[in-house]
Tab-separated table of C-alpha atoms in Angstrom:
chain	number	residue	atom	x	y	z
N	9	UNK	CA	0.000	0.000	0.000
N	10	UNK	CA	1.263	3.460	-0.910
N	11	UNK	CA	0.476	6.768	0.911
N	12	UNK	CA	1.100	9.398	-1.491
N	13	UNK	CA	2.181	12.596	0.242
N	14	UNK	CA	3.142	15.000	-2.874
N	15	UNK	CA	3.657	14.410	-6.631
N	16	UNK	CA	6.276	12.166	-6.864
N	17	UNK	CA	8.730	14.884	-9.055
N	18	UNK	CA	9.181	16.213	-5.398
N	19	UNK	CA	10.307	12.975	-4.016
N	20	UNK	CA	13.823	14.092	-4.691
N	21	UNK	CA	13.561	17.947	-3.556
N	22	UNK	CA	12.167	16.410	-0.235
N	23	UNK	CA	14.757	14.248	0.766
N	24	UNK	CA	17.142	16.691	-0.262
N	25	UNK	CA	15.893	19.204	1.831
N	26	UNK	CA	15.380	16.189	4.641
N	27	UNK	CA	18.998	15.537	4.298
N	28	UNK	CA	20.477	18.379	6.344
N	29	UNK	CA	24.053	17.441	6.029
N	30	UNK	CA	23.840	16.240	2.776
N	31	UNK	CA	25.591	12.551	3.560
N	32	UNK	CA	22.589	10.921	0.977
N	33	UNK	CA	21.318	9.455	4.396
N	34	UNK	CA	18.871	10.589	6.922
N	35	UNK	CA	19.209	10.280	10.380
N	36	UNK	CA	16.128	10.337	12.898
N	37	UNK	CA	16.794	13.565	13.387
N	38	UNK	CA	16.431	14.879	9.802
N	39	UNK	CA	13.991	12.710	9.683
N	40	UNK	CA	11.416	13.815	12.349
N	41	UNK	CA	12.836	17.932	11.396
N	42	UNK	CA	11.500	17.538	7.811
N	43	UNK	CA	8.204	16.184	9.005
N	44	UNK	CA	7.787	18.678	11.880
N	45	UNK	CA	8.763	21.354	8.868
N	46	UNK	CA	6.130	20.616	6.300
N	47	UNK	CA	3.429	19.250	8.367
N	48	UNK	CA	0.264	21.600	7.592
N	49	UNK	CA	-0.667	20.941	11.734
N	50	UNK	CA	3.019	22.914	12.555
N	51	UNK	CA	1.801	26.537	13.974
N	52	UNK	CA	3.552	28.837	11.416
N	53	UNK	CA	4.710	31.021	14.132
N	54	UNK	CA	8.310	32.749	13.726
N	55	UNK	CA	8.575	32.958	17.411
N	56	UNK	CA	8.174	29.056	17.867
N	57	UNK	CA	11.398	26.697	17.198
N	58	UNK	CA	8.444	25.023	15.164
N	59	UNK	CA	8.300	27.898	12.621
N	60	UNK	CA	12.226	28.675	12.875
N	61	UNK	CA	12.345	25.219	11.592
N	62	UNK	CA	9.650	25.983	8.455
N	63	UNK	CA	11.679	29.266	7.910
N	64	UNK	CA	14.615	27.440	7.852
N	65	UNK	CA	13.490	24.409	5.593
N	66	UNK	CA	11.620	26.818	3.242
N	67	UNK	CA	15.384	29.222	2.868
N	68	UNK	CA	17.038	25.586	2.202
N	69	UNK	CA	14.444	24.405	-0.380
N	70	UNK	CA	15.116	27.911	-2.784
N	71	UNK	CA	18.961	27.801	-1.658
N	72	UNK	CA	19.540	25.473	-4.201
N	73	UNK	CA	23.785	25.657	-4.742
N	74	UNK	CA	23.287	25.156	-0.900
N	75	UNK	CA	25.570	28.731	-0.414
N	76	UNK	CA	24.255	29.824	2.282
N	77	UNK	CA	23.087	32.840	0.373
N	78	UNK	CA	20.013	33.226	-1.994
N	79	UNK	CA	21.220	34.878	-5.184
N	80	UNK	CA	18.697	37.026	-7.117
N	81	UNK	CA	17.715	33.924	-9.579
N	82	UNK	CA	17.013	32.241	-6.491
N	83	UNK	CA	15.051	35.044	-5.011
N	84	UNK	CA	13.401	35.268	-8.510
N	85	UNK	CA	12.038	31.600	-8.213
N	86	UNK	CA	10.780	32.264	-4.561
N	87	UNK	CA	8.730	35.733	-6.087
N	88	UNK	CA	6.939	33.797	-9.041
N	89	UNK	CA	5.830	30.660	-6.782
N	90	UNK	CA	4.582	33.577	-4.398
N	91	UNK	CA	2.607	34.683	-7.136
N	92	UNK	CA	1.504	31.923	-8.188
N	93	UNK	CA	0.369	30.673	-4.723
N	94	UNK	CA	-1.664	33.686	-4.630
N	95	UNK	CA	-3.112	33.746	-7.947
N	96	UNK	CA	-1.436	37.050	-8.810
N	97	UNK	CA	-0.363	37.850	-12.365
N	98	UNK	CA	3.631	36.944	-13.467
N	99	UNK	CA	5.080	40.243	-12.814
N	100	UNK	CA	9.005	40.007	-14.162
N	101	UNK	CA	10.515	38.311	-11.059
N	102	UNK	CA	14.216	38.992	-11.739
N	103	UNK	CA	13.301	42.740	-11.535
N	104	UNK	CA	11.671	42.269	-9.013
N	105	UNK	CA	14.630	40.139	-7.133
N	106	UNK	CA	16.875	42.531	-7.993
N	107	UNK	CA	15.151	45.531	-6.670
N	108	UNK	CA	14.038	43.097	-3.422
N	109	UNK	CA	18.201	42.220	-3.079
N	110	UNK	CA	19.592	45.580	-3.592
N	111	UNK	CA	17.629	46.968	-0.775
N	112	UNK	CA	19.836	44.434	1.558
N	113	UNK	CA	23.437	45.374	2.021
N	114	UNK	CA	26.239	42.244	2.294
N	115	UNK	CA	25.064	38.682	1.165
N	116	UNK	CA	21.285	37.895	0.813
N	117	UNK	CA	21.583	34.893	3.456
N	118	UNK	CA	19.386	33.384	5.973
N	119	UNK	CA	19.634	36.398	8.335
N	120	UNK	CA	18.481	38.461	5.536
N	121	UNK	CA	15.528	36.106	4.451
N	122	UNK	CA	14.333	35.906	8.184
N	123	UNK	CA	14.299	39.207	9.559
């Protein structure tokens, strides 16, 4: 029997993001961190280690040379699937991300995506 949790093209992205040191393993702890992270019953409260966790998860999963930073085509991806979660029209996202990035001084990093 299978329980189908997502499309199966995020299999991949999923464990990757699961995978917080990147060893092609998870541990228990990865483990139980991604569920806690996407679980839709997780309060999505910055305050909460809960939400740090989501924030955290959610910076990792658009992070994609895993950096540390978010560069602006990164930022870029994160500003069309906002708009597309909320049914807004495709604005141009790289101007956007540009304009969004410049506004930051030193590297756009988690710090920067948090506060």
């Amino acid at each position: 029997q299978t329980y189908p949790c997502c499309n199966a093209a995020h299999h991949q992205v999923f464990f990757e993001l699961f995978d917080r040191n990147q060893d092609g393993f998870l541990s228990e702890a990865d483990f139980l961190g991604g569920l806690l992270a996407v679980s839709p019953l997780t309060p999505h409260k910055l305050e909460s280690p809960a939400g740090q966790l989501r924030m955290q998860f959610i910076f990792l999963y658009y992070d994609a040379n895993r950096n540390g930073r978010l560069e602006v085509e990164e930022v870029a991806k994160m500003i069309e699937h906002i708009q597309q979660l909320r049914g807004q029209p495709h604005s141009d996202a790289m101007v956007d991300a540009t304009a969004l990035t410049s506004l930051y001084s030193g590297p756009f990093g988690y710090a920067a995506f948090h506060d």
